[in-house]
Amino acid sequence: MYKEKILNLLRSSHTAFLSGEELARKTGVSRTMVWKHIKSLERDGFGIEAMPSQGYRITFEPDVLRQNDIKQGLKTKVVGKEIHLFPEAASTNTLAMEMATQGAAEGAVVIAELQTSGRGRLGRKWISPKGNLYLSVILRPDIPMHKAPIITLMGAVAVTSAIRDLCNVPVAIKWPNDVLVASRKVSGLLTEMSAEQDRIRHLVLGIGVNVNMEQNSLPPDLRPLVTTLAAEAGTKINRTELLRQILRQLDCWYKTFLNNTADVLREWEKLNMTIGNRITVSGAGETLEGLAQAIDEEGRLVIMRDDGATRHVAAGDVTILKGARVM
Ligand code: BTN
């Protein structure tokens, strides 16, 4: 707590020095304790210049997520009420599922700086080096099972909205929940569920966002398909601010989801780049081609084939065909 107070004081004095005496007076600890907290901040990766007779100032902020920074000004009702932050996890989804089974509260968020076995949709891996965001939110909605897929669409709406709020990039959703910039993926979502008969015990909404990672931390075959917000915006992104905004948007859209799922679907439609385009969708051993017409009330993609027949698809990979309309 005192360490955080000292950090906040140093941050708010920007480039001006703050004396050990002043820091001690404002925080109510001894100058020796101030010095110990300064050393601890240095161990956390902060650059702190100490000038005899002038005091201390921050010269470098590490790109590290910190519990207190995330919580500062968050003001959410459900999502992020509890934050579990790890330097590393096999998969935040796996961890969150375990915590949910052990009774973790609704809205608890599990975050890791990197994942060693990140998981994607359709059994794929999610490459998870440092520099990005990896989080999983525990939810316990009292809803019929067929509404569960809309949670993932809700997550895509929240992530896309947060990116629009903070990064100056043309971001849109490709069905069902790929978040793209310039036709390349910046974020993906994976929802996992524990249920008994027709009752949902809990859901975990996992979100990966490619923020600041080096493009060469990806295998070469993925590089043309994947991008980062930093690369698209042309500047490093503040991960803490983005994470906070994602949590705020999730909190807001989860409330909307519980009140009226149609509102979530309407927003998804506004933010999507799939509907109205000619596409192929592959999954479950077949590939369909046609016009992406709409999403139905369960979030399935409605495709009109060339013979006029429509199909409702629940899962798959969409490719938007060349010459198609891109928003
Ligand atoms: C996709 O295939 O598009 C979904 C990717 C989901 C990745 C996130 S990262 C945080 C959470 N933990 C995981 O293991 N997966 C999800």
Short mmCIF file of C-alpha atoms and ligand atoms in Angstrom, two decimals:
data_model
loop_
_atom_site.label_atom_id
_atom_site.label_comp_id
_atom_site.label_asym_id
_atom_site.label_seq_id
_atom_site.Cartn_x
_atom_site.Cartn_y
_atom_site.Cartn_z
CA MET A 1 0.00 0.00 0.00
CA TYR A 2 2.78 2.50 0.91
CA LYS A 3 4.73 1.40 -2.13
CA GLU A 4 1.72 2.18 -4.34
CA LYS A 5 1.31 5.58 -2.63
CA ILE A 6 4.95 6.38 -3.30
CA LEU A 7 4.58 5.28 -6.91
CA ASN A 8 1.48 7.46 -7.36
CA LEU A 9 3.26 10.48 -5.88
CA LEU A 10 6.27 9.99 -8.14
CA ARG A 11 4.03 9.52 -11.17
CA SER A 12 2.07 12.68 -10.46
CA SER A 13 5.21 14.77 -10.06
CA HIS A 14 6.24 13.70 -13.61
CA THR A 15 9.83 14.84 -14.30
CA ALA A 16 10.20 16.91 -11.12
CA PHE A 17 12.18 15.41 -8.23
CA LEU A 18 10.38 14.56 -4.99
CA SER A 19 12.53 14.50 -1.87
CA GLY A 20 12.66 11.48 0.44
CA GLU A 21 11.47 13.77 3.19
CA GLU A 22 8.40 14.87 1.24
CA LEU A 23 7.58 11.29 0.23
CA ALA A 24 7.92 10.23 3.88
CA ARG A 25 5.68 13.08 5.08
CA LYS A 26 2.99 12.49 2.44
CA THR A 27 2.85 8.73 2.96
CA GLY A 28 3.40 8.63 6.71
CA VAL A 29 6.40 6.27 6.66
CA SER A 30 10.05 6.82 7.61
CA ARG A 31 12.66 7.91 5.04
CA THR A 32 14.31 4.50 5.41
CA MET A 33 11.02 2.86 4.45
CA VAL A 34 10.69 5.24 1.48
CA TRP A 35 14.13 4.12 0.33
CA LYS A 36 13.17 0.45 0.73
CA HIS A 37 10.01 0.95 -1.37
CA ILE A 38 12.03 2.79 -4.03
CA LYS A 39 14.41 -0.21 -4.20
CA SER A 40 11.43 -2.54 -4.48
CA LEU A 41 10.00 -0.45 -7.38
CA GLU A 42 13.39 -0.71 -9.08
CA ARG A 43 13.24 -4.49 -8.69
CA ASP A 44 9.80 -4.34 -10.38
CA GLY A 45 11.53 -2.76 -13.39
CA PHE A 46 10.94 0.96 -12.77
CA GLY A 47 13.80 3.29 -13.60
CA ILE A 48 14.18 5.73 -10.69
CA GLU A 49 16.74 8.47 -10.65
CA ALA A 50 18.00 9.43 -7.18
CA MET A 51 19.65 12.83 -6.94
CA PRO A 52 21.35 13.83 -3.68
CA SER A 53 19.60 16.79 -2.05
CA GLN A 54 16.79 16.73 -4.67
CA GLY A 55 15.15 13.34 -4.27
CA TYR A 56 13.65 10.84 -6.68
CA ARG A 57 11.91 10.82 -10.04
CA ILE A 58 10.73 8.12 -12.45
CA THR A 59 12.75 7.80 -15.64
CA PHE A 60 11.23 4.60 -16.98
CA GLU A 61 7.93 2.72 -16.60
CA PRO A 62 8.12 -1.00 -17.37
CA ASP A 63 5.42 -2.50 -19.63
CA VAL A 64 4.14 -4.72 -16.83
CA LEU A 65 0.55 -5.20 -15.63
CA ARG A 66 0.09 -4.31 -11.97
CA GLN A 67 -2.95 -5.15 -9.87
CA ASN A 68 -3.26 -1.61 -8.41
CA ASP A 69 -2.91 0.11 -11.77
CA ILE A 70 -5.61 -2.09 -13.29
CA LYS A 71 -8.01 -1.36 -10.44
CA GLN A 72 -7.42 2.39 -10.45
CA GLY A 73 -10.59 4.12 -11.69
CA LEU A 74 -12.06 0.83 -12.94
CA LYS A 75 -15.48 1.32 -11.28
CA THR A 76 -17.11 -1.86 -12.66
CA LYS A 77 -20.03 -3.58 -10.94
CA VAL A 78 -19.31 -7.24 -11.77
CA VAL A 79 -16.43 -7.80 -14.18
CA GLY A 80 -13.07 -7.26 -12.49
CA LYS A 81 -14.37 -7.13 -8.91
CA GLU A 82 -11.70 -9.76 -8.24
CA ILE A 83 -8.46 -9.76 -10.23
CA HIS A 84 -5.96 -12.63 -10.22
CA LEU A 85 -2.78 -11.60 -12.00
CA PHE A 86 0.00 -14.06 -12.86
CA PRO A 87 3.37 -13.56 -14.53
CA GLU A 88 2.73 -16.80 -16.41
CA ALA A 89 -0.02 -19.43 -16.80
CA ALA A 90 -0.46 -22.51 -18.95
CA SER A 91 -3.85 -21.10 -20.00
CA THR A 92 -5.89 -18.47 -18.17
CA ASN A 93 -9.03 -20.31 -19.34
CA THR A 94 -7.89 -23.54 -17.68
CA LEU A 95 -7.01 -21.66 -14.51
CA ALA A 96 -10.30 -19.75 -14.48
CA MET A 97 -12.28 -22.98 -15.02
CA GLU A 98 -10.51 -24.48 -11.98
CA MET A 99 -11.18 -21.39 -9.89
CA ALA A 100 -14.82 -21.32 -10.97
CA THR A 101 -15.22 -24.96 -9.93
CA GLN A 102 -13.79 -24.02 -6.53
CA GLY A 103 -16.39 -21.27 -6.17
CA ALA A 104 -14.68 -18.09 -7.44
CA ALA A 105 -17.05 -15.13 -7.65
CA GLU A 106 -18.87 -14.10 -10.79
CA GLY A 107 -16.81 -11.44 -12.58
CA ALA A 108 -13.46 -12.71 -11.27
CA VAL A 109 -10.78 -12.17 -13.91
CA VAL A 110 -7.65 -14.26 -14.41
CA ILE A 111 -4.85 -12.46 -16.25
CA ALA A 112 -1.40 -13.69 -17.29
CA GLU A 113 1.55 -11.86 -18.83
CA LEU A 114 2.21 -14.93 -20.97
CA GLN A 115 0.70 -18.37 -21.57
CA THR A 116 2.66 -21.53 -22.18
CA SER A 117 -0.32 -23.55 -23.51
CA GLY A 118 -2.78 -20.92 -24.70
CA ARG A 119 -5.81 -22.42 -26.39
CA GLY A 120 -7.81 -21.15 -29.36
CA ARG A 121 -11.07 -22.10 -31.05
CA LEU A 122 -11.53 -25.46 -32.71
CA GLY A 123 -8.71 -27.07 -30.72
CA ARG A 124 -6.03 -24.71 -32.02
CA LYS A 125 -3.11 -23.24 -30.08
CA TRP A 126 -3.06 -19.58 -29.14
CA ILE A 127 0.54 -18.37 -29.30
CA SER A 128 0.94 -16.23 -26.19
CA PRO A 129 4.26 -14.39 -25.81
CA LYS A 130 4.79 -11.38 -23.51
CA GLY A 131 3.49 -7.98 -24.59
CA ASN A 132 -0.15 -8.89 -25.23
CA LEU A 133 -3.27 -9.35 -23.11
CA TYR A 134 -4.52 -12.78 -21.98
CA LEU A 135 -7.54 -12.80 -19.70
CA SER A 136 -10.42 -15.04 -18.72
CA VAL A 137 -13.61 -13.88 -17.00
CA ILE A 138 -15.74 -16.15 -14.82
CA LEU A 139 -19.47 -15.68 -15.43
CA ARG A 140 -22.48 -17.38 -13.84
CA PRO A 141 -25.45 -16.26 -15.94
CA ASP A 142 -28.86 -17.71 -15.18
CA ILE A 143 -29.82 -18.23 -18.84
CA PRO A 144 -31.04 -21.09 -21.03
CA MET A 145 -28.17 -23.07 -22.54
CA HIS A 146 -28.95 -22.07 -26.15
CA LYS A 147 -28.16 -18.43 -25.29
CA ALA A 148 -24.60 -19.27 -24.16
CA PRO A 149 -22.97 -18.72 -27.61
CA ILE A 150 -24.13 -15.10 -27.49
CA ILE A 151 -21.72 -14.57 -24.57
CA THR A 152 -18.81 -14.92 -27.00
CA LEU A 153 -20.39 -12.44 -29.41
CA MET A 154 -20.91 -10.12 -26.43
CA GLY A 155 -17.20 -10.46 -25.63
CA ALA A 156 -16.28 -9.56 -29.21
CA VAL A 157 -18.51 -6.48 -29.01
CA ALA A 158 -16.81 -5.42 -25.76
CA VAL A 159 -13.25 -5.95 -27.05
CA THR A 160 -13.97 -4.21 -30.37
CA SER A 161 -15.59 -1.27 -28.58
CA ALA A 162 -12.64 -0.95 -26.18
CA ILE A 163 -10.18 -0.94 -29.09
CA ARG A 164 -12.29 1.69 -30.87
CA ASP A 165 -12.34 3.78 -27.69
CA LEU A 166 -8.56 3.81 -27.29
CA CYS A 167 -6.72 2.94 -30.49
CA ASN A 168 -7.06 4.78 -33.72
CA VAL A 169 -7.47 1.69 -35.94
CA PRO A 170 -10.30 0.43 -38.18
CA VAL A 171 -11.37 -2.59 -36.15
CA ALA A 172 -14.29 -4.92 -36.97
CA ILE A 173 -15.61 -8.37 -36.07
CA LYS A 174 -15.50 -11.37 -38.41
CA TRP A 175 -18.11 -13.98 -37.47
CA PRO A 176 -18.22 -15.40 -34.93
CA ASN A 177 -15.67 -13.60 -32.79
CA ASP A 178 -12.45 -12.79 -34.59
CA VAL A 179 -11.51 -9.17 -34.10
CA LEU A 180 -9.67 -7.88 -37.16
CA VAL A 181 -7.77 -4.82 -38.22
CA ALA A 182 -6.90 -4.50 -41.91
CA SER A 183 -8.18 -8.07 -42.47
CA ARG A 184 -5.70 -9.46 -39.93
CA LYS A 185 -6.54 -10.86 -36.52
CA VAL A 186 -5.83 -8.78 -33.40
CA SER A 187 -8.03 -10.64 -30.96
CA GLY A 188 -9.81 -13.95 -30.46
CA LEU A 189 -12.26 -15.23 -27.87
CA LEU A 190 -12.88 -18.68 -26.49
CA THR A 191 -15.82 -19.46 -24.22
CA GLU A 192 -15.83 -22.64 -22.17
CA MET A 193 -18.68 -23.88 -20.06
CA SER A 194 -19.46 -26.24 -17.21
CA ALA A 195 -23.08 -27.40 -17.23
CA GLU A 196 -25.36 -30.06 -15.79
CA GLN A 197 -28.35 -31.17 -17.86
CA ASP A 198 -29.81 -27.85 -19.05
CA ARG A 199 -28.30 -25.63 -16.36
CA ILE A 200 -25.10 -23.62 -16.73
CA ARG A 201 -22.85 -23.92 -13.66
CA HIS A 202 -20.34 -21.38 -14.93
CA LEU A 203 -18.80 -20.00 -18.09
CA VAL A 204 -15.31 -18.76 -18.75
CA LEU A 205 -14.89 -16.11 -21.42
CA GLY A 206 -11.25 -16.13 -22.57
CA ILE A 207 -9.84 -13.19 -24.49
CA GLY A 208 -6.49 -12.83 -26.20
CA VAL A 209 -5.50 -9.46 -27.68
CA ASN A 210 -2.35 -8.95 -29.73
CA VAL A 211 -1.14 -5.62 -28.41
CA ASN A 212 2.60 -4.97 -28.38
CA MET A 213 4.26 -8.33 -29.13
CA GLU A 214 7.03 -8.52 -31.71
CA GLN A 215 5.68 -9.87 -35.01
CA ASN A 216 8.65 -12.28 -35.13
CA SER A 217 7.48 -14.05 -31.96
CA LEU A 218 4.87 -15.69 -34.22
CA PRO A 219 5.61 -18.67 -36.46
CA PRO A 220 6.15 -17.47 -40.08
CA ASP A 221 2.96 -19.09 -41.40
CA LEU A 222 0.82 -17.01 -39.01
CA ARG A 223 2.47 -13.66 -39.70
CA PRO A 224 0.37 -12.73 -42.78
CA LEU A 225 -2.84 -13.53 -40.86
CA VAL A 226 -2.11 -11.86 -37.55
CA THR A 227 -1.28 -8.31 -36.54
CA THR A 228 -0.90 -6.26 -33.38
CA LEU A 229 -2.60 -3.06 -32.31
CA ALA A 230 0.81 -1.41 -31.94
CA ALA A 231 1.79 -2.30 -35.52
CA GLU A 232 -1.52 -1.00 -36.89
CA ALA A 233 -1.61 2.15 -34.77
CA GLY A 234 2.09 2.83 -35.36
CA THR A 235 2.71 3.31 -31.65
CA LYS A 236 3.06 1.22 -28.50
CA ILE A 237 -0.28 0.74 -26.71
CA ASN A 238 -0.74 1.15 -22.95
CA ARG A 239 -1.89 -2.38 -22.01
CA THR A 240 -3.20 -1.38 -18.60
CA GLU A 241 -5.52 1.26 -20.10
CA LEU A 242 -6.71 -1.15 -22.77
CA LEU A 243 -7.31 -3.92 -20.25
CA ARG A 244 -9.29 -1.56 -18.00
CA GLN A 245 -11.41 -0.43 -20.95
CA ILE A 246 -12.07 -4.05 -21.97
CA LEU A 247 -13.22 -4.82 -18.41
CA ARG A 248 -15.47 -1.73 -18.40
CA GLN A 249 -16.99 -2.63 -21.77
CA LEU A 250 -17.49 -6.24 -20.66
CA ASP A 251 -19.19 -5.09 -17.47
CA CYS A 252 -21.56 -2.90 -19.47
CA TRP A 253 -22.31 -5.42 -22.25
CA TYR A 254 -22.75 -8.31 -19.80
CA LYS A 255 -25.46 -6.30 -18.05
CA THR A 256 -27.10 -5.62 -21.42
CA PHE A 257 -26.82 -9.32 -22.31
CA LEU A 258 -28.65 -10.31 -19.11
CA ASN A 259 -31.43 -7.80 -19.81
CA ASN A 260 -31.91 -8.34 -23.53
CA THR A 261 -29.69 -10.46 -25.78
CA ALA A 262 -31.18 -8.81 -28.88
CA ASP A 263 -29.39 -5.56 -27.98
CA VAL A 264 -26.06 -7.41 -27.98
CA LEU A 265 -26.80 -8.96 -31.37
CA ARG A 266 -27.76 -5.56 -32.78
CA GLU A 267 -24.45 -4.07 -31.62
CA TRP A 268 -22.53 -7.07 -32.97
CA GLU A 269 -24.17 -6.42 -36.37
CA LYS A 270 -23.05 -2.78 -36.27
CA LEU A 271 -19.44 -3.77 -35.57
CA ASN A 272 -19.19 -6.76 -37.92
CA MET A 273 -17.60 -7.02 -41.37
CA THR A 274 -19.12 -10.38 -42.38
CA ILE A 275 -22.81 -9.70 -43.04
CA GLY A 276 -23.54 -8.57 -46.58
CA ASN A 277 -20.45 -10.25 -48.03
CA ARG A 278 -19.96 -13.31 -50.14
CA ILE A 279 -18.13 -15.81 -48.00
CA THR A 280 -17.11 -19.39 -47.50
CA VAL A 281 -17.53 -20.98 -44.11
CA SER A 282 -15.80 -24.23 -43.28
CA GLY A 283 -16.34 -26.50 -40.33
CA ALA A 284 -17.72 -29.91 -39.40
CA GLY A 285 -16.19 -31.43 -42.55
CA GLU A 286 -17.89 -29.20 -45.10
CA THR A 287 -17.39 -25.84 -46.78
CA LEU A 288 -20.37 -23.70 -47.70
CA GLU A 289 -20.30 -20.73 -50.06
CA GLY A 290 -22.90 -18.02 -50.28
CA LEU A 291 -24.04 -14.64 -49.03
CA ALA A 292 -23.69 -13.98 -45.31
CA GLN A 293 -27.18 -12.65 -44.70
CA ALA A 294 -27.60 -12.16 -40.96
CA ILE A 295 -27.09 -13.72 -37.56
CA ASP A 296 -30.07 -15.38 -35.97
CA GLU A 297 -31.31 -14.99 -32.37
CA GLU A 298 -28.80 -17.64 -31.21
CA GLY A 299 -25.85 -15.94 -32.91
CA ARG A 300 -25.66 -18.49 -35.75
CA LEU A 301 -24.59 -17.23 -39.17
CA VAL A 302 -27.37 -17.29 -41.78
CA ILE A 303 -26.00 -18.02 -45.25
CA MET A 304 -27.98 -17.80 -48.45
CA ARG A 305 -26.69 -20.30 -51.02
CA ASP A 306 -26.88 -19.58 -54.76
CA ASP A 307 -29.95 -21.79 -55.08
CA GLY A 308 -31.75 -19.49 -52.61
CA ALA A 309 -31.72 -21.98 -49.71
CA THR A 310 -30.59 -20.66 -46.34
CA ARG A 311 -28.42 -22.43 -43.75
CA HIS A 312 -27.82 -21.50 -40.11
CA VAL A 313 -24.23 -22.28 -39.11
CA ALA A 314 -23.22 -22.53 -35.44
CA ALA A 315 -19.42 -22.83 -35.75
CA GLY A 316 -16.74 -22.57 -38.41
CA ASP A 317 -14.12 -20.45 -40.08
CA VAL A 318 -15.26 -17.68 -42.39
CA THR A 319 -13.31 -16.46 -45.39
CA ILE A 320 -14.56 -13.27 -46.97
CA LEU A 321 -14.27 -13.67 -50.71
CA LYS A 322 -12.32 -11.15 -52.82
CA GLY A 323 -14.21 -8.17 -54.14
CA ALA A 324 -16.60 -8.39 -51.22
CA ARG A 325 -17.72 -5.37 -49.25
CA VAL A 326 -15.47 -4.65 -46.26
CA MET A 327 -16.62 -2.06 -43.73
C1 BTN B 1 -9.45 -18.00 -31.09
O1 BTN B 1 -9.07 -19.09 -31.55
O2 BTN B 1 -9.65 -17.04 -31.81
C2 BTN B 1 -9.67 -17.86 -29.61
C3 BTN B 1 -8.43 -17.47 -28.88
C4 BTN B 1 -8.64 -17.29 -27.40
C5 BTN B 1 -7.34 -17.01 -26.68
C6 BTN B 1 -7.53 -16.64 -25.25
S1 BTN B 1 -6.06 -16.02 -24.50
C7 BTN B 1 -6.79 -16.08 -22.95
C8 BTN B 1 -7.59 -17.35 -22.87
N1 BTN B 1 -6.77 -18.46 -22.47
C9 BTN B 1 -6.64 -19.37 -23.44
O3 BTN B 1 -5.98 -20.41 -23.34
N2 BTN B 1 -7.33 -19.00 -24.50
C10 BTN B 1 -8.01 -17.73 -24.30
#
